[in-house]
Coordinates of C-alpha atoms in Angstrom, one line a residue:
M1 CA -234.1 134.9 367.8
K2 CA -235.9 138.3 368.4
K3 CA -233.7 140.6 370.5
N4 CA -234.5 143.7 372.5
R5 CA -231.6 146.1 372.8
N6 CA -231.7 145.7 376.6
P7 CA -231.4 142.4 378.4
Y8 CA -234.6 142.9 380.4
P9 CA -237.5 142.0 380.5
C10 CA -236.4 138.6 379.2
L11 CA -238.2 135.4 378.4
E12 CA -235.7 132.5 378.7
C13 CA -236.3 129.0 377.3
D14 CA -234.4 126.0 378.7
L15 CA -234.0 123.9 375.5
D16 CA -232.7 120.9 377.4
R17 CA -235.8 120.8 379.6
L18 CA -238.1 121.3 376.7
S19 CA -236.4 118.5 374.8
E20 CA -236.9 116.2 377.9
N21 CA -240.6 117.2 378.2
L22 CA -241.2 116.4 374.5
A23 CA -239.4 113.1 374.8
A24 CA -241.4 112.1 377.9
L25 CA -244.8 112.9 376.5
I26 CA -244.1 111.4 373.1
E27 CA -242.9 108.2 374.7
R28 CA -246.1 107.9 376.7
C29 CA -248.3 108.8 373.7
H30 CA -246.6 106.2 371.6
D31 CA -247.5 103.6 374.4
S32 CA -251.1 104.3 373.4
N33 CA -250.3 104.4 369.6
I34 CA -250.8 108.1 369.5
E35 CA -248.6 110.4 367.5
V36 CA -247.8 114.0 368.7
T37 CA -248.2 117.1 366.7
G38 CA -246.0 119.8 368.3
V39 CA -247.8 123.2 368.5
V40 CA -245.3 126.1 368.5
K41 CA -247.6 129.1 368.3
A42 CA -247.3 130.1 372.0
F43 CA -243.6 131.0 371.6
A44 CA -244.2 132.6 368.2
A45 CA -242.4 129.8 366.5
Q46 CA -239.0 131.2 367.3
K47 CA -236.6 129.1 365.3
E48 CA -234.1 128.1 368.0
I49 CA -237.0 126.6 370.0
V50 CA -238.7 125.1 366.9
R51 CA -235.4 123.3 366.2
V52 CA -236.0 121.3 369.4
Y53 CA -239.3 120.1 367.9
E54 CA -237.6 119.3 364.6
R55 CA -235.0 117.1 366.4
S56 CA -237.7 115.3 368.4
N57 CA -240.1 112.6 367.4
V58 CA -243.1 114.8 366.9
K59 CA -245.0 113.8 363.7
F60 CA -245.9 117.3 362.6
I61 CA -245.0 120.9 363.7
A62 CA -248.1 123.1 363.9
T63 CA -249.1 126.7 364.3
S64 CA -252.2 128.8 363.8
R65 CA -250.4 131.7 362.1
I66 CA -249.3 132.1 358.5
D67 CA -246.5 134.5 359.5
Q68 CA -245.1 131.8 361.7
L69 CA -245.3 129.2 358.9
R70 CA -243.4 131.6 356.7
A71 CA -240.8 132.2 359.3
M72 CA -240.2 128.5 359.8
R73 CA -239.9 127.9 356.0
E74 CA -237.5 130.7 355.7
A75 CA -235.5 129.3 358.6
G76 CA -235.2 126.0 356.8
I77 CA -237.5 124.0 359.1
N78 CA -238.1 121.2 356.6
K79 CA -237.5 117.9 358.4
K80 CA -241.1 117.7 359.7
P81 CA -244.4 118.5 357.8
L82 CA -246.0 121.7 358.9
M83 CA -249.6 121.9 359.9
L84 CA -252.0 125.0 360.0
I85 CA -254.3 124.5 363.0
R86 CA -256.5 127.6 362.5
I87 CA -259.3 127.2 359.9
P88 CA -258.0 129.1 356.8
M89 CA -259.3 132.4 355.6
L90 CA -260.2 132.5 351.9
S91 CA -257.9 135.5 351.5
E92 CA -254.8 133.5 352.8
L93 CA -255.2 130.3 350.8
P94 CA -252.2 130.9 348.4
D95 CA -250.0 131.0 351.5
V96 CA -251.8 128.1 353.2
V97 CA -251.0 125.8 350.2
A98 CA -247.5 127.2 349.7
L99 CA -246.4 127.1 353.3
S100 CA -248.3 124.2 355.0
D101 CA -248.4 120.6 354.2
I102 CA -251.7 119.9 356.0
S103 CA -254.5 122.1 357.3
L104 CA -257.5 121.8 359.6
Q105 CA -260.7 122.6 357.7
S106 CA -264.4 122.9 358.5
D107 CA -266.2 124.7 355.5
I108 CA -267.0 123.3 352.1
T109 CA -266.5 126.6 350.4
V110 CA -263.0 126.9 351.8
L111 CA -262.2 123.3 350.9
R112 CA -263.2 123.9 347.3
A113 CA -261.2 127.1 347.1
T114 CA -258.2 125.3 348.7
N115 CA -258.5 122.7 346.0
D116 CA -258.5 125.3 343.3
E117 CA -255.4 126.9 344.8
A118 CA -253.6 123.6 345.2
K119 CA -254.3 122.9 341.5
K120 CA -252.8 126.3 340.6
Q121 CA -249.7 125.4 342.6
N122 CA -249.6 121.9 341.2
K123 CA -249.8 120.4 344.7
I124 CA -251.8 117.9 346.6
H125 CA -252.7 119.4 349.9
D126 CA -253.7 117.3 352.9
V127 CA -256.7 118.2 355.0
I128 CA -258.2 117.1 358.3
L129 CA -262.0 117.7 358.7
M130 CA -262.9 119.2 362.0
M131 CA -266.0 118.2 363.9
D132 CA -267.7 120.4 366.6
L133 CA -268.6 118.0 369.4
G134 CA -270.0 120.7 371.7
D135 CA -267.2 123.2 372.4
L136 CA -268.8 125.6 369.8
R137 CA -265.7 126.8 368.1
E138 CA -264.7 125.4 364.7
G139 CA -266.1 122.3 363.1
F140 CA -269.0 120.7 361.2
W141 CA -272.0 120.5 363.5
L142 CA -273.8 117.7 361.7
A143 CA -272.1 114.4 361.0
E144 CA -273.9 114.3 357.6
E145 CA -272.2 117.6 356.7
A146 CA -268.8 116.1 357.4
V147 CA -269.5 112.9 355.6
N148 CA -270.8 114.8 352.5
A149 CA -267.6 117.0 352.6
A150 CA -265.5 113.9 352.8
V151 CA -267.2 112.3 349.8
E152 CA -266.7 115.5 347.7
I153 CA -263.0 115.7 348.6
E154 CA -262.5 112.0 347.8
N155 CA -264.4 112.0 344.5
E156 CA -264.2 115.6 343.1
L157 CA -261.5 117.7 344.8
K158 CA -258.5 116.0 343.2
N159 CA -255.9 118.3 344.6
L160 CA -256.9 117.6 348.2
H161 CA -256.2 114.5 350.2
L162 CA -258.5 113.7 353.0
A163 CA -256.0 112.7 355.7
G164 CA -258.4 112.5 358.7
V165 CA -260.9 114.0 361.1
G166 CA -260.3 115.9 364.3
V167 CA -261.9 117.8 367.1
N168 CA -261.1 120.8 369.4
L169 CA -262.3 120.9 372.9
S170 CA -261.8 123.1 376.0
C171 CA -260.5 126.2 374.1
Y172 CA -263.8 128.1 373.9
G173 CA -266.7 126.2 375.5
S174 CA -264.5 124.6 378.2
V175 CA -265.9 121.2 377.3
K176 CA -263.8 118.5 378.8
P177 CA -262.4 115.7 376.6
A178 CA -264.0 112.5 377.7
R179 CA -264.7 109.0 376.5
R180 CA -268.1 110.0 375.1
N181 CA -267.0 112.8 372.8
M182 CA -263.8 110.9 371.8
Q183 CA -266.0 107.9 370.8
A184 CA -268.2 110.2 368.8
L185 CA -265.2 111.3 366.8
V186 CA -264.1 107.7 366.3
N187 CA -267.7 106.9 365.1
L188 CA -267.5 109.7 362.6
A189 CA -264.2 108.5 361.3
A190 CA -265.6 105.0 360.9
E191 CA -268.7 106.3 359.0
I192 CA -266.5 108.3 356.6
E193 CA -264.2 105.3 356.1
R194 CA -267.2 103.1 355.2
T195 CA -268.5 105.8 352.8
I196 CA -265.3 106.5 350.9
G197 CA -264.0 102.9 351.1
R198 CA -260.6 103.4 352.7
Q199 CA -259.0 104.1 356.1
L200 CA -258.1 107.6 357.2
E201 CA -254.6 108.2 358.4
W202 CA -255.5 110.4 361.3
V203 CA -258.1 110.7 364.0
S204 CA -257.0 113.8 366.0
G205 CA -258.5 113.8 369.4
G206 CA -257.8 117.3 370.5
A207 CA -255.0 119.2 372.2
S208 CA -253.2 119.3 375.6
T209 CA -256.5 119.0 377.5
S210 CA -256.8 115.5 376.0
M211 CA -253.4 114.3 377.4
Y212 CA -254.8 113.1 380.7
M213 CA -256.8 110.4 378.7
A214 CA -253.7 109.3 376.9
L215 CA -251.7 109.1 380.1
G216 CA -254.5 107.2 381.9
G217 CA -255.1 104.7 379.1
M218 CA -258.6 106.1 378.6
M219 CA -258.3 107.1 374.9
P220 CA -260.3 105.1 372.4
Y221 CA -257.9 102.9 370.3
R222 CA -258.7 104.7 367.0
I223 CA -257.5 108.1 368.3
N224 CA -254.0 108.3 366.9
M225 CA -253.0 112.0 367.0
L226 CA -253.0 114.8 369.6
R227 CA -252.0 118.4 368.9
I228 CA -249.8 119.3 371.9
G229 CA -248.6 122.8 372.9
E230 CA -249.0 123.8 376.5
F231 CA -248.4 120.3 377.9
G232 CA -244.9 120.1 376.6
L233 CA -244.0 123.8 377.1
L234 CA -245.2 124.1 380.7
G235 CA -245.0 120.6 381.9
G236 CA -248.7 119.9 382.0
I237 CA -252.1 121.7 382.0
Y238 CA -254.7 122.6 384.6
G239 CA -255.6 119.5 386.6
C240 CA -252.8 117.4 385.1
Y241 CA -249.1 118.1 386.0
P242 CA -247.2 114.8 385.9
D243 CA -244.1 114.5 388.1
F244 CA -242.0 113.4 385.1
M245 CA -242.4 116.8 383.3
H246 CA -240.5 120.0 383.9
R247 CA -242.7 123.0 384.8
D248 CA -239.9 125.6 384.5
V249 CA -239.0 125.4 380.8
F250 CA -239.7 129.1 380.5
T251 CA -238.6 131.9 382.8
L252 CA -239.6 135.6 382.8
K253 CA -236.8 137.8 384.1
A254 CA -237.7 141.4 385.1
E255 CA -235.6 144.2 386.6
V256 CA -236.6 146.1 389.8
I257 CA -236.7 149.9 389.1
E258 CA -238.1 151.1 392.4
C259 CA -238.3 149.7 395.9
R260 CA -239.6 151.6 398.9
D261 CA -242.2 151.6 401.7
K262 CA -245.6 153.0 400.7
P263 CA -249.2 152.7 401.9
S264 CA -251.0 149.6 400.6
H265 CA -254.3 151.6 399.9
P266 CA -254.4 154.4 397.3
I267 CA -254.8 157.9 398.7
G268 CA -257.7 160.0 397.2
E269 CA -261.0 159.5 395.4
L270 CA -261.0 156.2 393.4
E271 CA -262.3 155.7 389.9
V272 CA -261.3 153.3 387.1
D273 CA -257.7 152.1 386.4
A274 CA -255.8 152.5 383.2
F275 CA -257.8 149.7 381.6
G276 CA -261.2 151.0 382.6
R277 CA -261.7 148.6 385.5
T278 CA -263.0 149.3 389.0
R279 CA -260.6 147.8 391.6
T280 CA -260.7 147.2 395.3
Y281 CA -257.6 147.4 397.6
E282 CA -256.9 145.9 400.9
D283 CA -255.5 148.3 403.5
R284 CA -252.5 146.4 405.0
G285 CA -250.7 149.5 406.3
I286 CA -247.3 150.6 405.2
R287 CA -245.5 147.9 403.3
R288 CA -242.4 147.6 401.0
R289 CA -243.4 147.7 397.4
A290 CA -241.2 147.0 394.3
L291 CA -241.8 148.1 390.7
L292 CA -240.7 146.0 387.7
A293 CA -240.0 147.3 384.2
V294 CA -242.6 145.0 382.6
G295 CA -246.3 145.3 382.4
R296 CA -249.6 144.2 380.9
M297 CA -248.5 145.2 377.4
D298 CA -245.8 142.5 377.7
Y299 CA -247.6 139.6 379.4
G300 CA -251.3 140.4 379.5
D301 CA -252.8 139.5 382.9
P302 CA -250.6 140.0 386.0
A303 CA -252.2 136.9 387.5
D304 CA -250.4 134.9 384.8
I305 CA -246.9 135.5 386.2
I306 CA -245.9 133.6 389.3
P307 CA -243.0 134.8 391.5
R308 CA -240.4 132.1 392.1
R309 CA -239.0 133.9 395.2
K310 CA -240.9 133.0 398.3
G311 CA -242.5 136.1 399.9
V312 CA -243.0 138.1 396.7
E313 CA -246.6 138.9 395.8
V314 CA -247.9 140.3 392.6
L315 CA -250.3 143.1 393.4
G316 CA -251.2 144.3 389.9
A317 CA -249.9 146.0 386.9
S318 CA -250.3 148.9 384.5
S319 CA -249.3 148.9 380.9
D320 CA -245.6 149.1 381.6
H321 CA -245.1 148.4 385.3
T322 CA -245.7 145.5 387.6
I323 CA -246.3 146.2 391.3
L324 CA -245.1 143.8 393.9
D325 CA -245.5 143.4 397.6
V326 CA -242.0 142.5 398.9
E327 CA -242.5 143.2 402.6
D328 CA -241.6 139.7 403.6
V329 CA -238.3 139.8 401.7
K330 CA -237.7 143.6 401.9
D331 CA -234.1 143.3 403.0
E332 CA -233.3 141.0 400.0
I333 CA -234.5 143.1 397.1
K334 CA -233.2 146.4 395.8
V335 CA -233.2 148.5 392.7
G336 CA -231.4 146.7 389.8
D337 CA -232.2 143.2 391.0
V338 CA -233.6 140.8 388.5
L339 CA -236.6 138.7 389.7
E340 CA -237.7 135.4 388.1
F341 CA -241.3 134.3 387.4
D342 CA -243.0 131.2 386.1
V343 CA -245.5 132.0 383.3
T344 CA -248.9 130.6 382.2
Y345 CA -249.6 129.7 378.6
G346 CA -251.4 133.0 378.1
A347 CA -248.4 135.0 379.4
L348 CA -246.0 132.9 377.3
A349 CA -247.9 133.8 374.1
Y350 CA -247.9 137.6 375.0
L351 CA -244.2 137.6 376.1
S352 CA -242.9 135.8 373.0
S353 CA -244.7 138.2 370.7
A354 CA -243.9 141.5 372.5
D355 CA -241.2 143.6 370.7
S356 CA -240.1 144.9 374.1
V357 CA -239.2 141.5 375.5
C358 CA -235.9 139.8 374.9
V359 CA -236.3 136.1 374.1
T360 CA -233.2 134.0 374.8
T361 CA -232.4 130.3 375.2
K362 CA -230.0 128.2 377.2
G363 CA -228.9 124.6 376.8
G364 CA -229.2 122.6 373.7
N365 CA -227.4 124.2 370.8
S366 CA -228.1 127.8 371.9

């Protein structure tokens, strides 16, 4: 576990609550004959947390980063197959084949080069062909392209095994997973199966944004895998927070370094802030303000940390400081206090990767 010399700022993971979240969503996915791939990139694949996934009933453990795959291998994470979920670069294929058991792919040139590398390493590498169904990130655009790639893998690329097809939605183009695009993926899988003469193991219907379909019994029968990160880590996703999931698996803890009354509107001629942005400020008179020793370099957007103490408001942040309005709780907060925050998926990714943030766990085997 990565440690800062100082205890704060701190990102704390409750391993017991994470374990319960994974168990709850896996059980419900299994009710729809869907296996879960546990995506661990948002907490930088920290080994104590990955162990929770390894002990769970996820089918695969997945990340988008080669360095995280390497760290997991070095930590002895070997009870579950590892999946690379970002389309590989040609330059990293030796590591892709050496460190992952299965990868998502969308380019015939990369597939051929992956086959060559797998042959060098005397391995059979599994691949899932990604189809772009409108979100405009990775994936074959034409079904014919995907079918042709599948045929070439099956007949010519002998060190690759075509394990399935998949789709990504919502991450770039904000396209919602729905019956129509899921059925298009199922139709592609059926066409590939007819062409190559065998059944595919996996039809991967997206990520956490697809969970609402699984929970609501709306997923087409042939979809049998989802790649889940945020839903398990934060207890849900925008528009879908089931009451059986914990939303407080992760806690940001930050220390107060100043607390005093100040004007609520800056004094002097205004220009841009430290990040080149023009801001507006509401003049609310003199109010109690608190500074935290954590900032945008640690968590990204100040809107992505949510105070747990009622009456505390995040006003904004610079690189290293977060500014709070604590007027409504001014007698309760002083220098040296540690305040707790919920975090969004974006803030979680920043915090877990920041060298200045101490990452700790509680519960489980920590």
